[in-house]
Tab-separated table of C-alpha atoms in Angstrom:
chain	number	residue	atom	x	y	z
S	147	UNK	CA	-9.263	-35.383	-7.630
S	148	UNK	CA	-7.803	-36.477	-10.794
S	149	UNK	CA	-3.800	-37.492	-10.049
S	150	UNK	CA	-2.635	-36.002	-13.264
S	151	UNK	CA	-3.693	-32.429	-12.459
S	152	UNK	CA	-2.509	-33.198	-8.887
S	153	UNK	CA	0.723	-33.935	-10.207
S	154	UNK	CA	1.224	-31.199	-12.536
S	155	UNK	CA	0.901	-29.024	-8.964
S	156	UNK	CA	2.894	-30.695	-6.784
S	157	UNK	CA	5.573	-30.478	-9.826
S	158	UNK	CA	5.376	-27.258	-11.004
S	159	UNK	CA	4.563	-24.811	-8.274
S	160	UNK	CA	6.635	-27.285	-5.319
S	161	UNK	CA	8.767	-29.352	-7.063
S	162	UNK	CA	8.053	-32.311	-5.875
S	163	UNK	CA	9.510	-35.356	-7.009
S	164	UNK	CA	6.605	-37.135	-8.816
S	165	UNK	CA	8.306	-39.610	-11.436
S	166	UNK	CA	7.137	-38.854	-15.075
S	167	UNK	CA	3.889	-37.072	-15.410
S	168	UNK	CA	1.371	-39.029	-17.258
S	169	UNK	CA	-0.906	-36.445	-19.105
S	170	UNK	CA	-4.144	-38.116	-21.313
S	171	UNK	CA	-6.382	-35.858	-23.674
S	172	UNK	CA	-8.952	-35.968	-20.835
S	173	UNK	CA	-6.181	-35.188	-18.445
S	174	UNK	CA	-4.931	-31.828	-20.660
S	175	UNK	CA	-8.772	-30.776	-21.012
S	176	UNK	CA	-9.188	-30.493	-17.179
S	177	UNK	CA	-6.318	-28.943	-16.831
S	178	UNK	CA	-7.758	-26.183	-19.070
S	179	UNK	CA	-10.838	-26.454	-17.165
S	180	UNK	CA	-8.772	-25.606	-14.020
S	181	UNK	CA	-7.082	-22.616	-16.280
S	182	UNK	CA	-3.502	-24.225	-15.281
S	183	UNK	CA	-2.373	-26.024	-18.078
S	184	UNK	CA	0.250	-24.013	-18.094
S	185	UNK	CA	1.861	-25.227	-15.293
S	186	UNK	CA	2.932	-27.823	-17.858
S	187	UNK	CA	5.681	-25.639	-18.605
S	188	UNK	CA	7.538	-26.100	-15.958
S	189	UNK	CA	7.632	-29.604	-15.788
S	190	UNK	CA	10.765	-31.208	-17.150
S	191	UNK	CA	9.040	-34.748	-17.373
S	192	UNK	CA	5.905	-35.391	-18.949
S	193	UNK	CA	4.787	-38.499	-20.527
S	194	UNK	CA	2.148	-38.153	-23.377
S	195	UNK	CA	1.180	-38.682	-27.059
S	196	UNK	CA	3.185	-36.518	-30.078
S	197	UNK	CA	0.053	-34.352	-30.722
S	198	UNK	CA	-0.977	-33.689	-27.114
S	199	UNK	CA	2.056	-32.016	-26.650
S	200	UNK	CA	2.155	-30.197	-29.691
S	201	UNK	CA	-1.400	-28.800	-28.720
S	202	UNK	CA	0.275	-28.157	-24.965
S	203	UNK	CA	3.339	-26.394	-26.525
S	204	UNK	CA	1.162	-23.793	-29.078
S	205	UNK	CA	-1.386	-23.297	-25.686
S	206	UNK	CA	1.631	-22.362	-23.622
S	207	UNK	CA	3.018	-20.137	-26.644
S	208	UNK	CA	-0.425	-18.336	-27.076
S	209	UNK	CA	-0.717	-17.628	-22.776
S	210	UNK	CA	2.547	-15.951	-23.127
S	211	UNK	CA	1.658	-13.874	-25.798
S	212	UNK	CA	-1.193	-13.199	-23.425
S	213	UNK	CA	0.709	-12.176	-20.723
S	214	UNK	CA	3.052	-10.015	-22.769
S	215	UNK	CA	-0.378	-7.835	-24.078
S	216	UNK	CA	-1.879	-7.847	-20.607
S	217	UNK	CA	0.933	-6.901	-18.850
S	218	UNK	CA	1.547	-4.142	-21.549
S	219	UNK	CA	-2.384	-3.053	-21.099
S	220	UNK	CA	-1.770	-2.587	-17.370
S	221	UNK	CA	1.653	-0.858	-17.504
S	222	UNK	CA	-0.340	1.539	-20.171
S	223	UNK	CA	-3.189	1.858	-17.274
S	224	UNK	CA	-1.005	2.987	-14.698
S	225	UNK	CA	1.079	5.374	-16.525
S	226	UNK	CA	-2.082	7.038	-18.000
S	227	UNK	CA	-3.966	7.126	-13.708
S	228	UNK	CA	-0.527	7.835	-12.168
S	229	UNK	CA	0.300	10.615	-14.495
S	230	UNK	CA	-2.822	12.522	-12.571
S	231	UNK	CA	-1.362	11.429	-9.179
S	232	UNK	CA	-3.996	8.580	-9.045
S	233	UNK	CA	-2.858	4.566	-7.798
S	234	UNK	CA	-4.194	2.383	-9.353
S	235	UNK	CA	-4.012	-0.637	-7.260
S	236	UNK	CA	-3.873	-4.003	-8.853
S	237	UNK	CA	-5.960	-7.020	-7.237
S	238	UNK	CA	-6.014	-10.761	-8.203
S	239	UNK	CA	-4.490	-11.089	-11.386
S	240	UNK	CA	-0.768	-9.589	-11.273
S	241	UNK	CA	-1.127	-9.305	-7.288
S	242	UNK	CA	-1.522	-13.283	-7.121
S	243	UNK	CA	0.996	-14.056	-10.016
S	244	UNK	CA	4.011	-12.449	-8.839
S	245	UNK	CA	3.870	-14.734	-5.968
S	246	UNK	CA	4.120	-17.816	-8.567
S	247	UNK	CA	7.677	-19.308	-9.263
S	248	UNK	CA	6.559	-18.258	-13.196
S	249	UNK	CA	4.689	-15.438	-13.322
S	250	UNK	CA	3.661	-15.435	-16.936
S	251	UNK	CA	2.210	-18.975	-16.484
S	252	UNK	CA	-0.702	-17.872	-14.763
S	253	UNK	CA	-3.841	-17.580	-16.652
S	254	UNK	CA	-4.822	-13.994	-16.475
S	255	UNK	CA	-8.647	-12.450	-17.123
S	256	UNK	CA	-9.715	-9.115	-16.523
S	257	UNK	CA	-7.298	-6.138	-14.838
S	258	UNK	CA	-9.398	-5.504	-11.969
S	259	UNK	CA	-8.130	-2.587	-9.860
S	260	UNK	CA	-8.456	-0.005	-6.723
S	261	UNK	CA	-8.230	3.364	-6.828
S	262	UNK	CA	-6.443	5.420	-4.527
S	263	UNK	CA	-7.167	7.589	-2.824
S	264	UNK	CA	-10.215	5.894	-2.590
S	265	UNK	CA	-13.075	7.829	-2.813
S	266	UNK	CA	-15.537	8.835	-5.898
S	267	UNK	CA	-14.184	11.876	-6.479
S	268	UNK	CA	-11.045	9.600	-7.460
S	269	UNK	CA	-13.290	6.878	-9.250
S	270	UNK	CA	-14.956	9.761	-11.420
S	271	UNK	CA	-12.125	11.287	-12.367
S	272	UNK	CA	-10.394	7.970	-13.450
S	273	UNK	CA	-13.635	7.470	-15.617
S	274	UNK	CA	-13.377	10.690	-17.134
S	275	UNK	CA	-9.619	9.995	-17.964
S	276	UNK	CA	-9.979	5.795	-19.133
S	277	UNK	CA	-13.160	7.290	-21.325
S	278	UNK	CA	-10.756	10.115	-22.691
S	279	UNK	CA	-7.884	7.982	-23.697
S	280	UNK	CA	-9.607	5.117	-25.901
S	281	UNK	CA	-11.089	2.906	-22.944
S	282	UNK	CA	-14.346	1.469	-23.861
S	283	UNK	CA	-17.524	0.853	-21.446
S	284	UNK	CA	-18.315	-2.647	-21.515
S	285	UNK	CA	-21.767	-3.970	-20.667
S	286	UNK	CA	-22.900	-2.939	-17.964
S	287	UNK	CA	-22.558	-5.947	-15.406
S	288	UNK	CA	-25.620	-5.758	-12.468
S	289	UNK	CA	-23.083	-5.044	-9.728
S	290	UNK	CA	-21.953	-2.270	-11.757
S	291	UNK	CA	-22.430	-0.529	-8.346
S	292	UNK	CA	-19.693	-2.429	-7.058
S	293	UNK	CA	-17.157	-1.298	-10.205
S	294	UNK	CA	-16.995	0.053	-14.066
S	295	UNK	CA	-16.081	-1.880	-16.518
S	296	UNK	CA	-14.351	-1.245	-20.326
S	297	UNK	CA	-12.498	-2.968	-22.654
S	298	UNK	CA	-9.249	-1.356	-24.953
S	299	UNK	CA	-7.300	-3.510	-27.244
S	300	UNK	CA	-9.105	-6.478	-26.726
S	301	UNK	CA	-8.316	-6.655	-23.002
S	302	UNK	CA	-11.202	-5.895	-20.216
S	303	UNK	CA	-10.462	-4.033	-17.402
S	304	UNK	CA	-12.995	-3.757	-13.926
S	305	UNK	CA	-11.963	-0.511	-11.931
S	306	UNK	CA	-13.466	-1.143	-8.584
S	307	UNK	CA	-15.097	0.928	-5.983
S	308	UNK	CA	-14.912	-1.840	-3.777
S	309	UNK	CA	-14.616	-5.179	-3.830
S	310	UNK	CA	-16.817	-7.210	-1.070
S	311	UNK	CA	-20.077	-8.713	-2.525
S	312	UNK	CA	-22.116	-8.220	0.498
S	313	UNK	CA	-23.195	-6.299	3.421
S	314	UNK	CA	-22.102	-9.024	6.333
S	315	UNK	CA	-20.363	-7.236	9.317
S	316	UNK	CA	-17.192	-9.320	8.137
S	317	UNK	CA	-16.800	-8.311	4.380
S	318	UNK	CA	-17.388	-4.485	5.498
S	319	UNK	CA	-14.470	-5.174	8.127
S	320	UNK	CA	-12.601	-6.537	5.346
S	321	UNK	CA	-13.814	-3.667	2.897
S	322	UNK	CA	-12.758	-1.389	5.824
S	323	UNK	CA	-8.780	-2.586	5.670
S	324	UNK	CA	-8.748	-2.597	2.289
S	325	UNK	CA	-9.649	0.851	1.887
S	326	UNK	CA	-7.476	1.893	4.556
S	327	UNK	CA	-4.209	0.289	3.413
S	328	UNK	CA	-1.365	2.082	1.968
S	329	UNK	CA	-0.575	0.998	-1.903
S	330	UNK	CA	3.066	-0.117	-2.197
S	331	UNK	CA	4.794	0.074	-5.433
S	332	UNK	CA	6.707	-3.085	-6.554
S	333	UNK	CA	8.353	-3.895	-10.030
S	334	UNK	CA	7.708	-6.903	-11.926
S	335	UNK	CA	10.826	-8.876	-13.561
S	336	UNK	CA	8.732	-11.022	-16.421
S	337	UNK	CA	9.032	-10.563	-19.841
S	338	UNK	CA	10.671	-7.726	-19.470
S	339	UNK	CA	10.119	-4.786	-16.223
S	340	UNK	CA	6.535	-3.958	-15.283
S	341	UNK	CA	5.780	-1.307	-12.083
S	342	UNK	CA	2.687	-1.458	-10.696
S	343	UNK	CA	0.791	-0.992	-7.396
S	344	UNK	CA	-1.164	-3.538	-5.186
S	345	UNK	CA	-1.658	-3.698	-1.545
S	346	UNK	CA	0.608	-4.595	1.454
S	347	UNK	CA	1.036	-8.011	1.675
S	348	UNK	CA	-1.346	-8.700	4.707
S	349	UNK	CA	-4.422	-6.898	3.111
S	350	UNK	CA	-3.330	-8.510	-0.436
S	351	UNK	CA	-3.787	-11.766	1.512
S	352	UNK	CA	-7.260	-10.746	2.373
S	353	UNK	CA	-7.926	-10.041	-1.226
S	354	UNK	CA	-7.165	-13.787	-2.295
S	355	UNK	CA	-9.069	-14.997	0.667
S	356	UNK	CA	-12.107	-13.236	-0.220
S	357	UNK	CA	-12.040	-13.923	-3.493
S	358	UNK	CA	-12.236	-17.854	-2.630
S	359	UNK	CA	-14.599	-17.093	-0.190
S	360	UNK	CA	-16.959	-15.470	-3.318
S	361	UNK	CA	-16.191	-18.236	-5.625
S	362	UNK	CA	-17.419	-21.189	-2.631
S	363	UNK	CA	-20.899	-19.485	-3.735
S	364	UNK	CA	-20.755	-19.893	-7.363
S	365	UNK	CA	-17.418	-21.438	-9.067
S	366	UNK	CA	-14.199	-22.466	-7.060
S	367	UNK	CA	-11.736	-23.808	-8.791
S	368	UNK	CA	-8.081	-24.517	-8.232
S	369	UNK	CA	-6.464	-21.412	-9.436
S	370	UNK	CA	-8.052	-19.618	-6.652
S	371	UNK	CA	-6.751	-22.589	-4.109
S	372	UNK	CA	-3.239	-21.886	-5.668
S	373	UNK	CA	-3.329	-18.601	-5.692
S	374	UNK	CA	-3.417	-18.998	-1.955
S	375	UNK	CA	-0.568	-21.506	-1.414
S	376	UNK	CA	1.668	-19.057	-3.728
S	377	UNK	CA	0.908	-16.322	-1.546
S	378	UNK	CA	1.755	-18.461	1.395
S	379	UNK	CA	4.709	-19.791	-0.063
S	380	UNK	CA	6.391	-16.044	-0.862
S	381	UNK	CA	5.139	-14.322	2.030
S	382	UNK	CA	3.799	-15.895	5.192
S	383	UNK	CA	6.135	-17.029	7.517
S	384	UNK	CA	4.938	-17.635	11.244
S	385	UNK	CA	5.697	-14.399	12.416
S	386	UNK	CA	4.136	-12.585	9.884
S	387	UNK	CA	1.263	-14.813	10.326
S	388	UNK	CA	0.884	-14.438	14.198
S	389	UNK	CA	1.699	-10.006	14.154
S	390	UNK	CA	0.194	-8.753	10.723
S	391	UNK	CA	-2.095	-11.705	8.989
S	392	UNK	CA	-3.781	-13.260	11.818
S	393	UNK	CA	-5.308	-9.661	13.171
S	394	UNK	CA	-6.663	-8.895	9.914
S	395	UNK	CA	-8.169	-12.415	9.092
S	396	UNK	CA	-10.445	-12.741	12.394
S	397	UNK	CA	-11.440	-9.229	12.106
S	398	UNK	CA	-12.522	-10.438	8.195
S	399	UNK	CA	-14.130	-13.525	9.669
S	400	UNK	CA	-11.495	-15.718	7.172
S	401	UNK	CA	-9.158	-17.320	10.030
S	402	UNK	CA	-11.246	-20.559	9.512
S	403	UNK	CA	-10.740	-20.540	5.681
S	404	UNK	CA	-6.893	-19.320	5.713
S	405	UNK	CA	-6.492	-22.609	8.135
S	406	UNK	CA	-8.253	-24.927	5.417
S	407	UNK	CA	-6.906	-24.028	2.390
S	408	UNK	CA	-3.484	-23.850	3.587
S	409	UNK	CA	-4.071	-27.289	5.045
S	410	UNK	CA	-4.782	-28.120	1.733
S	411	UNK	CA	-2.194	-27.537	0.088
S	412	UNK	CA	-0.233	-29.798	2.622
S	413	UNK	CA	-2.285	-32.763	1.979
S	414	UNK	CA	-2.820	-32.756	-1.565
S	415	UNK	CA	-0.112	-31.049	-3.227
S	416	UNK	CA	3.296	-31.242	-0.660
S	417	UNK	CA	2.818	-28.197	0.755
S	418	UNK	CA	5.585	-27.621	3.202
S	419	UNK	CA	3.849	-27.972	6.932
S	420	UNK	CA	2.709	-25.114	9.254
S	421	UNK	CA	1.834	-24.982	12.630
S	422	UNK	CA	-0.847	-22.479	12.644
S	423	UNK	CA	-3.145	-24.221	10.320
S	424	UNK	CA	-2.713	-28.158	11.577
S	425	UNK	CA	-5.262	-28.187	13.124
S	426	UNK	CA	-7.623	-27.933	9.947
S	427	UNK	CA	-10.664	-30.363	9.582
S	428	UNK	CA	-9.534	-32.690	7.454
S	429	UNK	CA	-12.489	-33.388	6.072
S	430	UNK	CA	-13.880	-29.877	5.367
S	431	UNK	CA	-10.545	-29.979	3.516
S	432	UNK	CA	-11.940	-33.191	1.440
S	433	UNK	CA	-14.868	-31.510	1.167
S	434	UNK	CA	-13.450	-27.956	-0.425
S	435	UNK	CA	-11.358	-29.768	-2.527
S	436	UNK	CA	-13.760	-31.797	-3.857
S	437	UNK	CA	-15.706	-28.493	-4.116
S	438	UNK	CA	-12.970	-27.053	-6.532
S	439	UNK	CA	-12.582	-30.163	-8.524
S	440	UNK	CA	-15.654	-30.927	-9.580
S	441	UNK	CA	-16.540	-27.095	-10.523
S	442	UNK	CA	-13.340	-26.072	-12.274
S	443	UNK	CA	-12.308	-22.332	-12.336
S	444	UNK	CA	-15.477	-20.542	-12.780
S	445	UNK	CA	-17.580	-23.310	-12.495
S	446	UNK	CA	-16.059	-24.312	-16.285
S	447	UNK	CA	-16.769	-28.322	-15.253
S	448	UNK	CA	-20.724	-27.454	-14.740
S	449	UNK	CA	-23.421	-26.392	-16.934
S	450	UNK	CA	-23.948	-23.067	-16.743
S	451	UNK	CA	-27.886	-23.052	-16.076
S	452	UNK	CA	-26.762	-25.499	-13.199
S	453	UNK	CA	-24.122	-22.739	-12.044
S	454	UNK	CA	-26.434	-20.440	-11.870
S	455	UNK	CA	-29.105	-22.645	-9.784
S	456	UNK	CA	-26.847	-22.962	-7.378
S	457	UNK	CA	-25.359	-19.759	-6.863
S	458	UNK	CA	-29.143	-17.840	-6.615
S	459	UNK	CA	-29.676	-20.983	-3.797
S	460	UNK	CA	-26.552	-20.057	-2.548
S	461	UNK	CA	-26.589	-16.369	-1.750
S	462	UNK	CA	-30.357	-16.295	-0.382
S	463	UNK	CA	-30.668	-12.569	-2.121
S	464	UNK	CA	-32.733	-10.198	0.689
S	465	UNK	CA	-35.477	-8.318	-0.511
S	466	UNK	CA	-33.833	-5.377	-0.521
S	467	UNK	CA	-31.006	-6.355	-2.768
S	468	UNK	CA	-33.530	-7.949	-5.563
S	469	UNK	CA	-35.470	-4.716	-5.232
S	470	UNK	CA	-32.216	-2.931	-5.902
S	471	UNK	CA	-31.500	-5.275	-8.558
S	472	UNK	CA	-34.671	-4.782	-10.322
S	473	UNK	CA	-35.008	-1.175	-10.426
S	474	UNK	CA	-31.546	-1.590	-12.162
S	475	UNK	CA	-32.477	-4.265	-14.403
S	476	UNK	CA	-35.953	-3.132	-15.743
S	477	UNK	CA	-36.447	-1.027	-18.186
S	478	UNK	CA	-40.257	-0.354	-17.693
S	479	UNK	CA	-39.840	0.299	-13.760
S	480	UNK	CA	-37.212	2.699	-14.773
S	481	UNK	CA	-39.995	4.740	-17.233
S	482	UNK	CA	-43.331	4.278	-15.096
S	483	UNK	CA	-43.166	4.653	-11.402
S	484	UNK	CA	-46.383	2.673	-10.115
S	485	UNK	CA	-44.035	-0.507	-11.727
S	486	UNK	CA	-41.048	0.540	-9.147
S	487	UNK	CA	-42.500	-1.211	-5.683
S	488	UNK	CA	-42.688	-4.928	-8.097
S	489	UNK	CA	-38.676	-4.725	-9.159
S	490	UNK	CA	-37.899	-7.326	-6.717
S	491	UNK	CA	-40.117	-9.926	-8.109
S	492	UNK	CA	-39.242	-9.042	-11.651
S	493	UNK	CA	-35.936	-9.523	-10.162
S	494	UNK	CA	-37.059	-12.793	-8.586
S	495	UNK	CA	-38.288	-14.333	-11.966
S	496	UNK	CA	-35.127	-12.969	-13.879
S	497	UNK	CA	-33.288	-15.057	-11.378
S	498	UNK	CA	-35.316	-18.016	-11.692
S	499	UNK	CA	-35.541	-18.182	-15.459
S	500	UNK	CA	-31.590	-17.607	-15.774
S	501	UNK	CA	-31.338	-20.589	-12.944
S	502	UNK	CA	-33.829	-22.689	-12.922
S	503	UNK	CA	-36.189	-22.501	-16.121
S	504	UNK	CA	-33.838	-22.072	-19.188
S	505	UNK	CA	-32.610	-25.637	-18.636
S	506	UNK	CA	-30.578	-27.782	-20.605
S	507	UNK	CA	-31.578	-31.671	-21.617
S	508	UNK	CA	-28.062	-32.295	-20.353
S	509	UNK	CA	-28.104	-30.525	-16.844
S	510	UNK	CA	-27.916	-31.949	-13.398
S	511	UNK	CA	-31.466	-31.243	-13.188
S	512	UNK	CA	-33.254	-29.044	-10.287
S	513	UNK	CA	-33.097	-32.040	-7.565
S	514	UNK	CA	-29.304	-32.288	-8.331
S	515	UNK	CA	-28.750	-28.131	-7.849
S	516	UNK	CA	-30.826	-28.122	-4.705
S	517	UNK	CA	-28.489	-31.110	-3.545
S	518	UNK	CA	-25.136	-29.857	-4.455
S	519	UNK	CA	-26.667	-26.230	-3.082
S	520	UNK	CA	-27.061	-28.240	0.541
S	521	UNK	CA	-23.616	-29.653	0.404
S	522	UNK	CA	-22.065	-26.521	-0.852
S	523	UNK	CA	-24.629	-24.536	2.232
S	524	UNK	CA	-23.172	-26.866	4.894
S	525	UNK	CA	-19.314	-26.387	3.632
S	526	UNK	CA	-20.152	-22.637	3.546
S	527	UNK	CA	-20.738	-23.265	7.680
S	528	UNK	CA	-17.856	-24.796	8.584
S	529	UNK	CA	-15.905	-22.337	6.855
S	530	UNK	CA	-17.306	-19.696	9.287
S	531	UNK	CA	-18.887	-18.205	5.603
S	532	UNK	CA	-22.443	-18.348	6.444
S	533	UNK	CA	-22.601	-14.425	7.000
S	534	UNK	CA	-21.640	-13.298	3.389
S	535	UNK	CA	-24.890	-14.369	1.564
């Protein structure tokens, strides 16, 4: 892992002594990779050239102005749902950065949120509102199933009607608890005072979990890893682990994963040490972490036609799902019936040609994909993962 980016962690988010942080150019361009250059900011000591940190300085200045828009977007969102006695519930973005000694110094993307009570009576009523009030429908992603998306302002926002990927017994357990929680509403100190809603804290550690676990498939990077050792930093203390955490995380089939990362986060970045989770492979650790590294946050360190190799090898898509898929996807199925039983293989090649054919001169190549998609396959395993393909 590259010591600089290591440092900026163990600094920033648990202010560890580290001597003067050396940044390079190379150095500041995978922390952007990573999406936590901004951690920079809360480093008192950092060694690098004159323009390095000017360019650090006006890409900390632009994230804030970020922050200050998105949080603005999202404090517009729930006024507008809540106003018709709907919750929206945040997840990820605001939910994993109030956990973070610095809130507005973690990258943000979309507002993806919940809707409760959750149902589609809810979810089409929301619609009708967001659609009403100046919200935009984005492009339609192919799990559009799985949420709506629409942009105002310039921001993008994904309202959910659920948020597991798959069908495995464990992510509809997981799906199950989510849905069944009760939203809590907690206010926001950052850049001024922000109320919004997001799940308990148990089932909001689910979330985080989950979303690593989706990202092993495709692009881990380190934001999701701290994400995690925030939320365990704020929030789990042993007893909350062993009576409200630990029930929900073997039912969700992420015990294995919760013990790994957080082990992580003890050997890499000076984590402070916890009993439930020494007992952590060390080297599945090595191996995650190497996972995250090398892939950067959304797979930003990769080619994206090798990304996407991966990930199809990855996930091991059933029939059903590419027929699904398909029928979605193609336009001449949709018009002439006798085309309908072939979606999955126009799937298939859709798949293939985003993966595998449209290929770069400068990609890792097909050999290299199927390799990394072993390594990545046997990680997957010992993560107690193999389930949610």
């Amino acid at each position: 892992m590259n010591a600089a980016v290591k440092a900026v962690i163990k600094a920033a988010l648990y202010k560890q002594e580290t001597g003067p942080v050396n940044l390079t150019k190379e150095d500041f361009e995978e922390l952007k990779a990573q999406t936590l250059v901004f951690l920079t900011a809360d480093i008192p000591e950092i060694s690098c050239e004159d323009s390095l940190r000017s360019e650090m300085l006006k890409y900390t200045a632009k994230q804030m102005q970020k922050f200050s828009r998105y949080m603005k977007a999202q404090d517009d969102l729930t006024s507008l749902l809540t106003w018709d006695r709907i919750k929206p519930v945040i997840i990820k973005g605001t939910a994993a950065a109030m956990h973070y000694p610095s809130p507005g110094l973690r990258a943000m993307g979309d507002i993806d949120f919940l809707l409760y009570p959750n149902n589609e009576e809810t979810f089409q009523k929301a619609q009708e509102m967001l659609l009403a009030h100046g919200y935009e429908v984005r492009d339609k992603a192919e799990d559009s199933e799985r949420h709506a998306a629409f942009t105002k302002d310039g921001i993008s926002f994904e309202m959910h009607r659920r948020f597991a990927l798959g069908e495995a017994k464990e992510e509809l357990e997981a799906e199950q608890m989510i849905a069944d929680a009760e939203p809590e509403r907690r206010m926001l100190e950052c850049y001024g005072s922000h109320r919004l809603y997001t799940l308990p804290d148990a089932e909001n550690g689910i979330v985080l979990l989950e979303h690593i676990a989706h990202h092993l498939f495709s692009g881990l990077g380190l934001r999701q890893i701290t994400d995690w050792l925030m939320y365990t930093e704020t929030v789990m203390t042993d007893k909350f682990f062993e009576e409200k955490f630990r029930p929900l995380a073997e039912r969700a089939g992420l015990l294995t994963l919760a013990e790994v990362v957080t082990r992580c986060g003890e050997l890499y970045f000076g984590a402070p040490k916890r009993e439930w989770c020494k007992n952590a492979d060390e080297a599945v650790c090595t191996d995650l972490m190497e996972l995250a590294a090398r892939s950067g946050n959304f797979g930003r360190n990769r080619k994206q036609s090798d990304v996407a190799a991966t990930t199809v090898m990855n996930r091991r898509l059933s029939l059903s799902v590419l027929q699904k898929r398909g029928l979605k996807n193609w336009k001449a199925a949709q018009k002439h019936a006798v085309l309908r039983p072939f979606a999955w293989l126009y799937q298939s090649g859709r798949y293939i040609k985003k993966g595998i054919s449209r290929r770069k001169d400068n990609s890792e190549g097909i050999l290299q994909n199927y390799r990394d998609h072993k390594k990545q396959s046997k990680l997957i395993a010992k993560l107690g993962l193999r389930s949610r393909r």
